[in-house]
Amino acid sequence: LDEKRQTIATVKCKPWKMEKKIEVLKEAKKFVSENEGALGKGKGKRWFAFKMMMAKKWAKFLRDFENFKAACIPWENKIKAIESQFGSSVASYFLFLRWMYGVNMVLFILTFSLIMLPEYLWGLPYGSLPRKTVPRAEEASAANFGVLYDFNGLAQYSVLFYGYYDNKRTIGWMNFRLPLSYFLVGIMCIGYSFLVVLKAMTKNIGDDGGGDDNTFNFSWKVFTSWDYLIGNPETADNKFNSITMNFKEAIIEERAAQVEENIHLIRFLRFLANFFVFLTLGGSGYLIFWAVKRSQEFAQQDPDTLGWWEKNEMNMVMSLLGMFCPTLFDLFAELEDYHPLIALKWLLGRIFALLLGNLYVFILALMDEINNKIEEEKLVKANITLWEANMIKAYNASLAGNTTGPPFFVHPADVPRGPCWETMVGQEFVRLTVSDVLTTYVTILIGDFLRACFVRFCNYCWCWDLEYGYPSYTEFDISGNVLALIFNQGMIWMGSFFAPSLPGINILRLHTSMYFQCWAVMCCNVPEARVFKASRSNNFYLGMLLLILFLSTMPVLYMIVSLPPSFDCGPFSGKNRMFEVIGETLEHDFPSWMAKILRQLSNPGLVIAVVLVMALTIYYLNATAKGQKAANLDLKKKMKQQALENKMRNKKMAAARAAAAAGGQ
Amino acid sequence: GSSSPQGLPLLSYALIFPSRSLAQVGTMSPAIALAFLPLVVTLLVRYRHYFRLLVRTVLLRSLRDCLSGLRMEERAFSYVLTHALPGDPGHILTTLDHWSSHCEYLSHMGPAKGQILMRLVEEKAPASALELGTYCGYSTLLIARALPPGGRLLTVERDPRTAAVAEKLIRLAGFDEHTVELIVGRSEEVIPRLRTQYQLSRADLVLLAHRPRCYLRDLQLLEGHALLPAGATVLADHVLFPGAPRFLQYAKSCGRYRCRLHHTGLPDFPAIKDGIAQLTYAGPG
């Protein structure tokens, strides 16, 4: 029985014909299935046979389930088609997009099911409270398309934004605690995002292991250069040419490595390139600053006196700089002469710095507006007390005649409103996301599709070859697209606390973006001339995503902790700070001893101790990891040494044998 | 080139302006004009070789034409007369190269492409060769030098003044009427008469060097008049810059040619990538 079992296990490796293998396998399986039960004794025999059968069925079920799971992965065929035509670096962008879609799906499910759905089902309907009604002054235009497109009017007073939610502690027959849920979902989204990004990064660290880059250079190049997933002849040609070029370069490098050439020239050129890059970043930063100053001046003037250029100036300056500066960085990178993967990383880093300038200007302008609105709120609060006093006086006056009159009632649309800064912030982010989507699609249509049409159809009647020279078909810009994706996700993380609909809008955007960009890539772009593998750049993208996550959650946490919520809109209205909802829940919903324990836990002394312990743990883990890396290197060296010794020994033995044979003759 | 990055985080100007109506378009603001500066710098630096080429071929040449009253080929020939050894094609070629890189840019093949051409001619050893587009006679001398003994070269030039200069250069190099024959006329008019008037029954090597837009037409004419035997080599210069896309597409797709591209650069402008296409005719069937 054991023999037959071993046959089944090893039949794949035997050098027989397929028919013979199948026959042997069938025979062995029949024998095993008939006689397996014989292993158990007596009554145990049937039970043993049953156990075996269940184990086999379970293994088969697991296998089918794995196949089903693999088939359920969305867009797998599309991405494989792109990978076969463009190589793995372009496909890595789409894999990143798909992963981002998964993360956003979880965020959407959280915000939709725990915030928007309960409010829609169990909250008070539209029109019942002042915060849920369009003000009288805006009622006439509340349903216009222009107003809705700007997310004003009816769209503003709906579950899409913060201001609609009521601050009652529980709603509905289930006593759903909406303010607590709102707060906790916001924190959970941030926590979940951190977890998932870190998990993805640590998973990739394991994959990174492999050959070191200094020894067996040519062996690695010969055996591992080819990308077996390429399915398109033109890409295969490109890959072939690039491998040949790679070999030529490596040979030249080997020869030149003897001569200590011009390391100073290379260093000087790299320094020069970085200097130019700083100059460009400084220049663009100053230009944006100047444009912001001018737009603040224009804001003081009457909007009707400004021309189209002045109104859209800051918008245009930012998009133009964002479009043209990366090509300039590309130009400077030619001075540096790095390997394409390293050059891509540098380019990504520089465009990141450029877009960070955009981001900070946006945040500064936003904080300005928030401060203005908070100041305005104080005035409105004072006005409302006056207005209330007037209304009561008028009501008493109207009641002075007859004692039975209509009860005191003011229509919610007539109540004066405070400026709801949270809704304003949410609206800004939603508008930004929507205009971002439109800009992306328009740029792809014009920059890629129309350009490809022009090159294809006007090539015959043009004096130079448009396909080979300028403008030619566009190559897919990996760095720009990855950065755009990362920064947009940062916007989502910043805005989803104030506009719970934002993850939903982002899901729509990513979904359509996947189809649209896949189509655009296959239809209008050509593979890059130098095709290189992007296996290690995944961690780089994730690292940048982590940085943006950190940078975008800091302002949100700052706003939650230090700014007072609006007094008349949102689930935290009436509180001094938003996080007080936790204290309130502890008081009302938890038994008093638990509340006492939790209050003790937030004792500063305890917190400092915990932080110290965490710092020590991090230091210890870091030291362990370093030690293990050193041990790894040591082992590698020992193995190399051993291999060398073996080689020497074999050579000596062969020489001795040859000498013996020659001596014998 | 790479496409512009899509999807930038734009500042929503609705923070500052509530309405987005299109007011009248005035003069462009200086900030927006300055934002175009990176694009201008990029284009200037990336295509600086093309700008230099433009300056040398168009501007300086027309300037010198106006000043001296001679055409460029005539100036080149007068230089060759004074500096080169008659009867030595190699020395004449190096003199022309020297003149092109030091005095004026002669849009010729150049030493790099010339080496490829010579190697191919020596390899194929054609009995009869045809060249369309003599221009100043540089490539004519190259081919004639590498022809096997008894080989014959016919070269066609459209412009009579240039043809006169080329004729003088070829005779200065020491090639007689039988080895190299210069025909003045348009290529589409000469090719039908080659068999009858010039006794050329087959052309084992054809060099297309006149105008890239006419390559396809002339190739099809040659095929039509059965002037290409099986195994003939067709060489086409300037297939990448300025480029002959239709010609390359026809050669690759019609199935009668095996195509190979030699990547080089222009003489004195090695950064401008150009190529010579080598087509091997497989026969009409």
Coordinates of C-alpha atoms in Angstrom, one line a residue, chain A residues 8 11-12 16-30:
Chain A
I8 CA 1.2 8.1 -6.9
V11 CA 4.7 9.6 -11.0
K12 CA 4.9 13.2 -12.3
W16 CA 7.7 8.1 -19.1
K17 CA 5.2 8.8 -21.8
M18 CA 1.9 10.4 -20.8
E19 CA -0.2 7.3 -21.6
K20 CA 2.0 5.1 -19.4
K21 CA 1.9 7.6 -16.6
I22 CA -1.9 7.8 -16.7
E23 CA -2.2 4.0 -16.7
V24 CA 0.2 3.5 -13.8
L25 CA -1.6 6.3 -11.8
K26 CA -5.0 4.8 -12.4
E27 CA -3.9 1.3 -11.3
A28 CA -2.2 2.6 -8.2
K29 CA -5.2 4.7 -7.2
K30 CA -7.5 1.8 -7.7

